[in-house]
Every structure is written in C-alpha cells, then in structure tokens.
Amino acid sequence: MVVKNQCLDLEVFFKEREAVLKGWPTGQEVDLEEAVAYHKNLPQEKVMVNQLLSARRENKTLIQPRAGVALPEQHIELLKYLREEGEADLLPTTIDSYTRQNQYEEAEKGIKESRELGRSMLNGFPAVNYGVKVCRQIIEALEVPVEVRHGTPDARLLAEITLAGGFTDFEGGGISYNIPYAKKVPLENTIRYWQYVDRLVGYYGEQGVKINREPFGPLTGTLVPPSISHSVGIIEALLAAEQGVKFISLGYGQNGNLIQDIAAILSLKDLAEEYLKKEGYQDVEVTTVFHQWMGGFPQDESKAFAVISWGATAAALSKATKVIVKTPHEAMGIPTKEANAAGLKTTRQIINMLQDQILEQTRRMDIEREIIGKETRQILDKVLELGEGDWAEGTVRAFAAGILDIPFAPSKFNAGKILPARDNNGAVRFINFGNLPFSQEIKEFHQEKLAERGEVEERDVGFQMVIDDIYAISKGMLVGRPR
Amino acid sequence: MVVKNQCLDLEVFFKEREAVLKGWPTGQEVDLEEAVAYHKNLPQEKVMVNQLLSARRENKTLIQPRAGVALPEQHIELLKYLREEGEADLLPTTIDSYTRQNQYEEAEKGIKESRELGRSMLNGFPAVNYGVKVCRQIIEALEVPVEVRHGTPDARLLAEITLAGGFTDFEGGGISYNIPYAKKVPLENTIRYWQYVDRLVGYYGEQGVKINREPFGPLTGTLVPPSISHSVGIIEALLAAEQGVKFISLGYGQNGNLIQDIAAILSLKDLAEEYLKKEGYQDVEVTTVFHQWMGGFPQDESKAFAVISWGATAAALSKATKVIVKTPHEAMGIPTKEANAAGLKTTRQIINMLQDQILEQTRRMDIEREIIGKETRQILDKVLELGEGDWAEGTVRAFAAGILDIPFAPSKFNAGKILPARDNNGAVRFINFGNLPFSQEIKEFHQEKLAERGEVEERDVGFQMVIDDIYAISKGMLVGRPR
Amino acid sequence: MTAKPIVVLGVIGADVHAIGNQILEHALNDAGFKVVNIGVMASQKEFVNAAIETGADAIWVSSLYGHGEMDCRGLREKCQEAGIGDILIYVGGNLVIGKQDWENTKKLFLNMGYDRAYPPGTLPETAIKDLKEDLQKRGKSRWNWPS
Amino acid sequence: MTAKPIVVLGVIGADVHAIGNQILEHALNDAGFKVVNIGVMASQKEFVNAAIETGADAIWVSSLYGHGEMDCRGLREKCQEAGIGDILIYVGGNLVIGKQDWENTKKLFLNMGYDRAYPPGTLPETAIKDLKEDLQKRGKSRWNWPS
Ligand code: B12
Ligand code: B12
C-alpha cells in the first residue's frame, strides 16, 4: 500500500465511512448532520479551540489532567471532581487499552467485570462500546471542553463516535500513535487511518464546527530529543492540514533541563508555523502542549510532587498553551481521584505563582533553539526529499531508512538505532545518531557535550549512561551519575 | 545604656558570665575548658563549618529542616527520622517559645505536661531546662551537625548550654532576634546580649573550636525587601566579626520572584564580603542561607508542595549554601515527622535535579543586583554615619530614626513606617519608604514598578495591595490581584 | 449615630506573630468597630484590664505559635472575677500544636469558655459577620454598620 | 562451561511499555542468561510457544499498563497443557490498576500460579538474584555465573 499526502476525496471518504461504522454496533448511532447541529449548540466555553486560543492570546498556561475509568457514572464523577477540587481548566477522557487496539469484545468484558466488582478493571474509558449518547452525557455534565486522549493506531471509529458525542479535541496521529503504541502495524496504514480522522475533523470544520487536533508529542516519553518529537509533530501537523484541519496543538514531553525545555516549546511553535506556511497552509492556528516528565517517576510521593512542580515550572516559563499534569501516584498505578487532583493543585499553584514572571532569552537558550531548529530542518528536509515532495511517502521511507527514528519504541517499523543520553547539564543529546541526516557541525556539538559529561564522570560515553539516565529521575536525580 | 561595637574585654565577659550561668540551675553544668575538649573530639563531619565550607566549595546546596519537641527521646527520634527518611544534610534543634523568653518555669511546666500526655505541649525543645548532658545526647545520637534555631532576644544562657552541649552552629542576632521576636526589649540590650554570644563563639574559636553563627535572615518573613534584610544581616555579621566570629551564614527569605531571589542571594554574599573587608575583618568566611517562603502558606498540602518546590528551585538556582525547608503542614501547625520529611524529600528531589543546571546572568538580574546593592549601601552608610563610625550605636540610632525599619515587626523600637508590596512581576518593592535614606533614583524605580502594577490592576497603589499580597501565596497566587 | 462597639484585640502569651493582628485591626476598623489593639505578647491580665478600661463589647484573642492551649486557659474565669464575666470572647489562629482535628480543638476552646473559636486561615470577614450577629442578639442592633 | 540458562521475556496483553523490557533484556544478558525476548504485546500463547521452542528454564512476564490481572490469568494452566507445567514463571511491573496494597496483589498472582511477583520499581538485580537461587534449587547449580 502506498499512502499519498492528498486531501481525501469526499466520495472515497464516505464510502470508507460505511465500513468504519460497522466496526461495532454503536457505529450506527452516528449521524453526521445531527452531530454538526449538536456541536453548534454547544456553549462556547465547551469548545476547546476557544479556550486554547484565548489562553494563547493572554499568555496563559491552562492545566489538564489525564483520566478515564470503565464506568460512565464514575467517569463523570471523576471529571467533575478534577474540575472542582483539582481546578482543571480542560478535561480529558483517557481511553482504555483494549479499545486502543480495537478489541471491543475485550473492552466489553472489562466493562462487565467492572460493573460486577464496582471498580474499574479497565485503564480507561471504553468510548466505542458506550457510543454517542453516553459520550454526550459526559460533555453535558461538564462546563469545560473535553479531549479524547488515547494511543490508538486505528482510531477511525473512536473518532466518529466521540466527535459525534460532542468532544471538541482529539489526540493522536499516524506516527505518534503508532510507533510508540504498536508493534507491527505498518506506518502507511496508520497514516491512512489518521488521514480519515483528520478528514473527518476537516469535514466538521467545513460545516462550521471547530475541532482541535493534537499530535501526541512525548512519543515514548523517555529521553526523546526535541528535534525527534518536533519532526514527528510537524509532519503530523502538515498531514492534518492537508485534510483540512485548522487548529493544531503540538506537544513536547519535558526532558528536565530548563533551558532545553523552554527552547523546545518556543522553537516548536516557530518551526511548525514556518513549515505550515511554506507548504501553503496559511490559516492553521498552532498552540503548544507541555507534558510534565513522561518517563519513570519516583515512587515517593513527596518526590513525585517535586517532579510535577518542576514540570509546571518549565511549562509556565515557556508559556506553553497548556500543560498535561502527572500525579503523585504516577510510579505506582492509575491515580485515585484525590491523587489526580493533588497533581493538578500543585501545578495550579506553580502556574499561578509564575504567571507574571518572565525569564529572559539568554545566549544558552538561543543556542538550544538554533540547534533544535537546525536538526529539525535537516530531518524534515530529508523526509521531503525521500518522499519526492510527498510528506506521507517521505515519512514511510524515512522510518524505513532510519532518517526518522524514535528511541526505545516498540514498533518493528522503527529503526531503533539512535541512542539518547543526558549531557553534563541534563540536556538530552545523542550518543548514537543512527541514520539521522545531521550535519557534521551538529554531530560534533552532541559529541562535545557528551564528552564533557564523560570527563566529569570519568567513564566512557556509552549504554550504561543511557540506563542510568532512564532510572535517574525515579531515583531522585536528573543526570544518572555513576554510583 | 549605650552599646559600642567593641570586642568585649575578656575580664568583663567572664564576670558577666557568672551571672548568666546563674539564670537556671543547669548553668552550673557548663565548664568551658571541658567543652572545648569535647568539641575537639567531635568527628569532623559533625562540625557545621566543615559541611558548609565544603558545600560552598563544591557549589552544592545543603538541606536543613526546622524541628523541635519537648521530650529528648522524641526529639532525638525526630531528628534521626529527618536524617534517614528525610535525607536532611544538616539538622536543627528548634527551641520552644518559653525558653526564647527566658521563661524557664513555664518551660518546666510544658515539659511536665508533655510527659504526662506523652506528646509535646511545647513548640520546641527547651534546651536550657535539660542542660548540657541532654544536649550532648542529641549530638551523639546523630551523624551530622546540629544547629540551635530559636528567636531569643537574650540567648546568653541558651548559648552557653547548647555550645557546651556540642552544637556547632547558633542562629540569631541582636537585631534579627529582637525586632521580629519581641515587643519591648530595647535594641541596645539585645545587641549587648548578642555581643556576649558572639564573644563566646569567638572565645571557642580562639581555643581552636569552629562554631558557625547565623543571623536570622527572614525577619518577619513577610514581604521583606532584600535590602532591608541584607542591611540587618550585614550589620550583625560586622558585630559578630568584631567579637571574633570567623564563620558566618547570612540568610534571606524567599520573596517568590525568581530573578529577585537569585539576585538577592548573590548580592548578599558580595555585599557582606565587601563590608567585612572594608571594616578590616579579612578572615571571615561567609556562606548563604535561602529560606523557603516564610509568610503565610496555602492550607492545601498539594499547593504547599508547590510552594516548597518553588523555594527549592530558587535556592538551587541561586546556589545558596543551604536551604531551610518548609513542610506541607506549614499553614496548619507544627508538622508531624512525616510531613517534615515530606518537605525535605521534595526539596531534595528539586535540588538534585537542578544541581547541574545553570541559569545565566541576565540584564534583569543585573538590574536587581544593582538596585539591591545601592539600597543596602545607602542604608548601611547612613547607619555608620549616625553611629559616628560605630555600627552598634549607629544601629540603635538608625532604628530610632526609621533609617532601619522592618515591615510588620512587633517591636516598639521599630518605626514601622515602610510598606512593601509586589510589583507586576511579583518582585517586592516599597510603597512607602518611611525614613529610608534612599536616593531619588531608587525611589523612582520603585514608584514606576508599582505604578505599572496599578495600571494593570486599574486601582491605586495602596494598602489594599499590601493586604492582598500578604494573603496571595496562601490563596494560590504570587501577586495579590484584585478579585 | 451611636458610639461604635469596642473590641479588644491581642495576641496572647509569649506569641509574637504580628501580621494577622495588624490585618485584623485594619479589618475591624473598616467594619466600623473601635479597636483597642494591645498587640502581641499580651497577658490575660492585659486583656482583662483593657476590656474594663474601655468598656469593651468583645475580646478577640489570637494564638498562633502553638501554646494556645496553655495560654488561653482561665481567661473566662479572670473576666468573671473582674466583673465582666459575660463579655464576648473569640479566639482564633493556630490554636494547638500541629495539624489536629478541628472539631476537637473547637470543643476544647468552647469548653474553656470562649464564645467562638476559629480555625487556621479564617478570613476576618467570617468572624466579623459572626460578631455583628452576636452583638445584635445582645440587643445592640441599633449600631449603624457601614455597608 | 555449560549452556546458558534460557529466559523467555515479554510484555503481556495489549501492553506496549517497551523500556523496562529492553532494560531487563540487557540486565539478563549481562548476568549470563540467554534471553528470548518476544517483546511487547505478547499473548499467552506466544510465551508458551517461545518457551517450548527454546526449551526455556523460566518465563518473565511484564505487565505495566494495568490490565495485568485479566491478562495474566491462565498462563500457568496453558503451560501445563503444553507439558511445561513446572517452568518457573515470574511476573513484574505495575500489575494491577492503581496504587494498591502490594501484599494483596502478590497473593493474587501467586495464587494464579506465578512463582514470584515483583512490585513496581523492582530493579533487575533483585529478581536475577532470586532466579539464580531458584534455578540452583532445581539442581542447576553447575552454571558458571559471570561475577
Ligand atoms: C513511559 C510510560 C509510557 C510510555 C511508554 C512508551 C513505550 N512504548 O515504552 C507511553 C507514553 C507510550 C505510555 C502509554 C501508556 N501508559 Co504508561 N507509563 C510510562 C511510565 C511513565 C514509565 C514506564 C517506564 O518506562 N519506566 C522505566 C522502566 C525501566 O521501568 P518499568 O517499566 O517499571 O520496568 C522495570 C520494573 O517494573 C521491573 N519489571 C518490569 N516487568 C518485570 C517483570 C519481571 C518478571 C521482573 C522481575 C521485573 C519487571 O523491571 C523493569 C526494569 O527495571 C509509567 C509510570 C512510571 N513507572 O513512572 C507509566 C504507566 C506504566 N503507564 C500507564 C498507563 C495506564 C498507560 C496507558 C494505558 C494510558 C496512558 N495513561 O496514556 C498507555 C498504555 C498503552 C499500552 N497499550 O500499553 C500506567 C499503568 C497504570 C496501572 N498499572 O495502574 C502507569 C503506571 C502510569 C500511571 N500511574 O497511570 N506509558
Ligand atoms: C510569618 C510567621 C512567623 C514570623 C512572624 C513574624 C511576626 N513577628 O509576625 C516568624 C518567622 C518570626 C515566626 C516565628 C515563629 N513561629 Co511562626 N509562622 C509564621 C507563618 C508562616 C505565617 C503567619 C502569618 O503571618 N500569616 C498571615 C496572617 C495574615 O494570618 P494569621 O496569622 O493566620 O492570622 C489570620 C487568621 O489566623 C485569623 N486569626 C488570627 N487570630 C485570630 C483571632 C480571632 C478571634 C479571629 C476571629 C481570627 C483570627 O485572622 C488573621 C487574619 O486573616 C505561620 C504559618 C502559616 N500560617 O503559614 C507560622 C506559624 C504560625 N509559626 C509557628 C511557630 C511554631 C513559630 C515559632 C515558635 C518557631 C519557629 N518555628 O520559628 C516562632 C514563634 C515565636 C513566638 N514567640 O511567637 C507555627 C505554629 C505551630 C502550631 N500552632 O502548631 C506556624 C503555624 C508554622 C508551623 N506550621 O510550624 N513565625
């Protein structure tokens, strides 16, 4: 199968749609025309795009948790609590892992078990099984916008049901919800699936309904160098824009070095706008998402609060449009609603205290921005070259060639040849470049930075550093120093 | 009574000493010669000066809690716990409020009630009542240095007993433990009392025993502009140096604006060294202490964790030699040992994650340093002028004239004419200068900064801002915006 | 207009926490009371004397530093001995040591004879509203409160 | 030197958490084992087949994402049916949903037939030490472990 970056023909789209809706009985509940009308009747403050754009305008950082349980009543109760007690600005509905794999039968079992035990046996909310009506109960019970957050390679049916259900933001993308979330799903397939999702969002847009799309920024969440996640995010933005998507939030997972993290958020927006313009998508609005540390967390809750605070700090100082919040239970398991609210409140306090503070651009920050810019452009330009002008084809070929490569990812379509590690100040650099198309200048920059750490630690730059870095934050450090 | 900044004559000192030791029966336990020998036998790592100087050398920030309960067994257990579970680098013994007022009879009652109820009925450890031997039990039970922290206007007997008891650091000063901690004790008295304490420390030093002295930096803990606390700290350093003190830690209470806080710590050390040199004290070692936010805390523990983290962040980025840690119970009451350890662990995680990160000097930081430097010099030079060259006399006259003035202080010897408030970025400025001897340039700087806030908030610069700022952090903000 | 109701305000014991005291004075003034602020480190005797001398309608005792339980015991009895046994006495702050169950603490202080007790972080508004009501109940409704 | 003991390693169910799996592989290799890593999203059947095909001495099952309780049930029985009923089976990760009492969780998995179960955050060293002991008990003490 070959996938081209072309706006899907409406006829093709509607034909495909029939099959998609047959994936599970609830598909039949979806009536596009009626759904458009439903959206148009939503109060303005329940529309994600409105909240994001006004936050961007006012230089504010909004806060959003992750949350999803198996039973609708409990899910609604949870979200209400996170709004009221946790002071969340935006809400999520995190989808369970069976639904993410389109295993709706398994999800049904999970619902049953959960009903019997009275507690959630699923790690998220199985929206497809519940269908449009129950989704709308969620939307109607809450006064703020709700986003679908998941990790689904083929999210066509999920998108149909949740968007008809009144959700106004949909996370994911053909790369970001494949390579970190799947083992053997071909990229051309997921890019195609997500063209469908984006086309659906584009279609809603053409009917006057504003829906936001958010590629999943953090990927594997673990030592992902900014240029890697930026490249993926920008490609997904371009693919979405081609399908008519007008509102895109691009995400980035905190690495922990403040300067690098701020530079990453600033450059992400600049680069995305640069490429969108260059490719002829003039009217796409880009907002940014900062994810608090996505790798392994400390088990101790007091220490987890510190990691959460540090994430909130970087989010506030980078003026990201929103921050996705972790909880003190992160290392242990899906949080209770109290723990979830605790993470939100810590974040809220930091965001508020830093709201009016400004960190100046410094020389180091300029250097980081420049490096991230150069790396991202070198990757993206090579992708386009490989695709002979087509971003979709280019992406498939670039992954095959290791030009795009995500560290620690489970997918067999990922080369897995690059190796990241922290430098002596905790910024994430490359130990191995794999086949990344970086210039000599860039490579030397990374090598020097890592050599500096090697000298301080009196050891070779190598895999043991990577392992130490993977554990570092959970063990109370940023840089994984030898013991 | 007139007090002069002159090294106490040893004969005078020893004569006074006899009376001091009669203040409570335990005074008779103190044998200076034996105490010197005891100190010389202490393991090097139990000596505060060693820990502070090596941290300063390695650019590390050490962490220290506050803690003290009525019963020795429980006190030792508490400190051990804070060391082991809380990972504290340095330990304290916080003294109860009766002892601080030399009300040893009341303290005795408190001990009795505590024994009967099995829980502490005192807000600290009554060291005088227990005497030298029990103090040494504390020192011997722990592997790190322990500091006496209190708030005692007349701490002569307390110093005698605790220093003979093996403590290697003693907090306080004639100004900083009077004006914020007393109502009607004349300044000349407390300066004289603290000359005694400093002379005692100087005497130990002459016998080869290194004891650290730490003026209490945060004063009233609430919106104290850096130049105010810097002036007090530097005067106390000069007074101490005159009595032969060689190791001084100068403190500063976090205000919340990162740039101002970093500038404050950096300028504190520079200014202190400048004045010590200028006044002929060449061999005094200055270290710095950063106090996490000392004003009203949020009641919500998750929010308190954020305030603690933010304090740890500023401490780490300013490279203060140590940071004094708050707890998630701060707004509610004296913390349980678990809550105390929680504050330490949060701080530890932040300090570790930021250990290797560097924030560059920026233009704004330079401006803040310059402003703090100018203000402090203008105050100090006027103090010296009023004292006709004598810092002690100058201090007494300066407080009488409002040249030195501490916001919100309870002492009737404090003019109480200055009024601080936050500017639009949260830095603490002056609304009223009282009689502070500031140049027109400085005054205009503050007025402009506050006018900017007034415009944003569309209200007059005035007392309502002060009230709003006093509550702000406890209500989840930094700047107390109008509702 | 009639005379303003009078409140004696102070921080009891060896307690020097001055900030809340200054804010309470300001808030009571704003609300139309006459405030007699005896400040921090006030003894029970000073509270009683100030109340007698000024013919006060209420006493507001603060205790922040943790010794409240020991310091506050007996104030009601001192007032009775001095012949002002039925004066309104409120208490607030961080009354006991540590984070304790508020209902127990409240009971403790009400049993000591305080008319009302307030937990940490109470805003002045809350207690001022109560005070106006309590005074009204005592037939002092004729005061004209600034609105 | 004799042949290395063989461990089948994988992440069960629809779980894609790959980092711990990669680290475990590395650590087992370093400790002298032969690792057959079937990776993430492995079904019970894949575990059993890999164990049979390679004549494995142990199976290490990871479950991080919260569905461990549902996914892990029945693996011991499948092994029994396949004739390798007494193979060592360890399980670790974030086995259940949420922060739950570990002793209960452990019992749950031991009752399902797992030989050992490890709580979140277990370091590879810990379990490798146990594995060596368990193998030794089974008479496989002749292996020469790298020191
Ligand atoms: C990184 C991460 C991700 C990445 C994974 C990228 C990838 N493909 O690998 C991304 C972002 C994609 C992700 C997705 C999801 N995640 Co996730 N994720 C994490 C996180 C933060 C770190 C995991 C990690 O890499 N740790 C570092 C490695 C080295 O440690 P480890 O995995 O724990 O493994 C070690 C030990 O556990 C042990 N061990 C593991 N297995 C075994 C087996 C044996 C036999 C032995 C002896 C030892 C052992 O040894 C390993 C090496 O030291 C954890 C929380 C945490 N720990 O802080 C959550 C967490 C595991 N994820 C969770 C969840 C719910 C999900 C999602 C379902 C939904 C979501 N919230 O987005 C999806 C799942 C998708 C799917 N189908 O699996 C939950 C699981 C909840 C629960 N059990 O109650 C956790 C605990 C977070 C939380 N508190 O909610 N996640
Ligand atoms: C600032 C501060 C200090 C400053 C005080 C400066 C000064 N002279 O004012 C300094 C640093 C000097 C200090 C010293 C000490 N402090 Co102190 N301090 C604080 C802190 C952080 C804020 C207090 C404050 O100003 N709040 C802002 C004002 C506006 O609020 P407020 O005082 O609570 O008052 C309001 C309400 O409570 C209420 N209210 C108060 N009284 C009354 C009375 C009535 C009738 C009513 C209706 C309402 C009411 O209205 C007020 C206005 O809104 C608190 C903890 C906190 N709250 O976060 C600890 C705290 C009060 N201190 C404490 C302690 C123990 C001490 C020390 C003994 C020892 C120490 N740890 O250093 C010494 C005491 C010295 C002494 N002899 O009193 C403890 C008390 C513990 C307890 N009760 O269990 C606290 C709670 C901190 C803690 N958790 O350990 N402190």
mmCIF file of C-alpha atoms in Angstrom, chain B residues 89 117 152 176 305 325 361 408:
data_model
loop_
_atom_site.group_PDB
_atom_site.id
_atom_site.type_symbol
_atom_site.label_atom_id
_atom_site.label_comp_id
_atom_site.label_asym_id
_atom_site.label_seq_id
_atom_site.Cartn_x
_atom_site.Cartn_y
_atom_site.Cartn_z
ATOM 1 C CA ASP B 89 22.114 17.152 55.271
ATOM 2 C CA LEU B 117 0.263 13.498 77.965
ATOM 3 C CA THR B 152 15.605 34.523 71.675
ATOM 4 C CA SER B 176 17.078 39.792 63.926
ATOM 5 C CA PHE B 305 4.301 21.208 47.975
ATOM 6 C CA VAL B 325 12.835 23.722 54.301
ATOM 7 C CA GLN B 361 23.089 36.178 34.479
ATOM 8 C CA PHE B 408 5.154 44.316 60.128
#
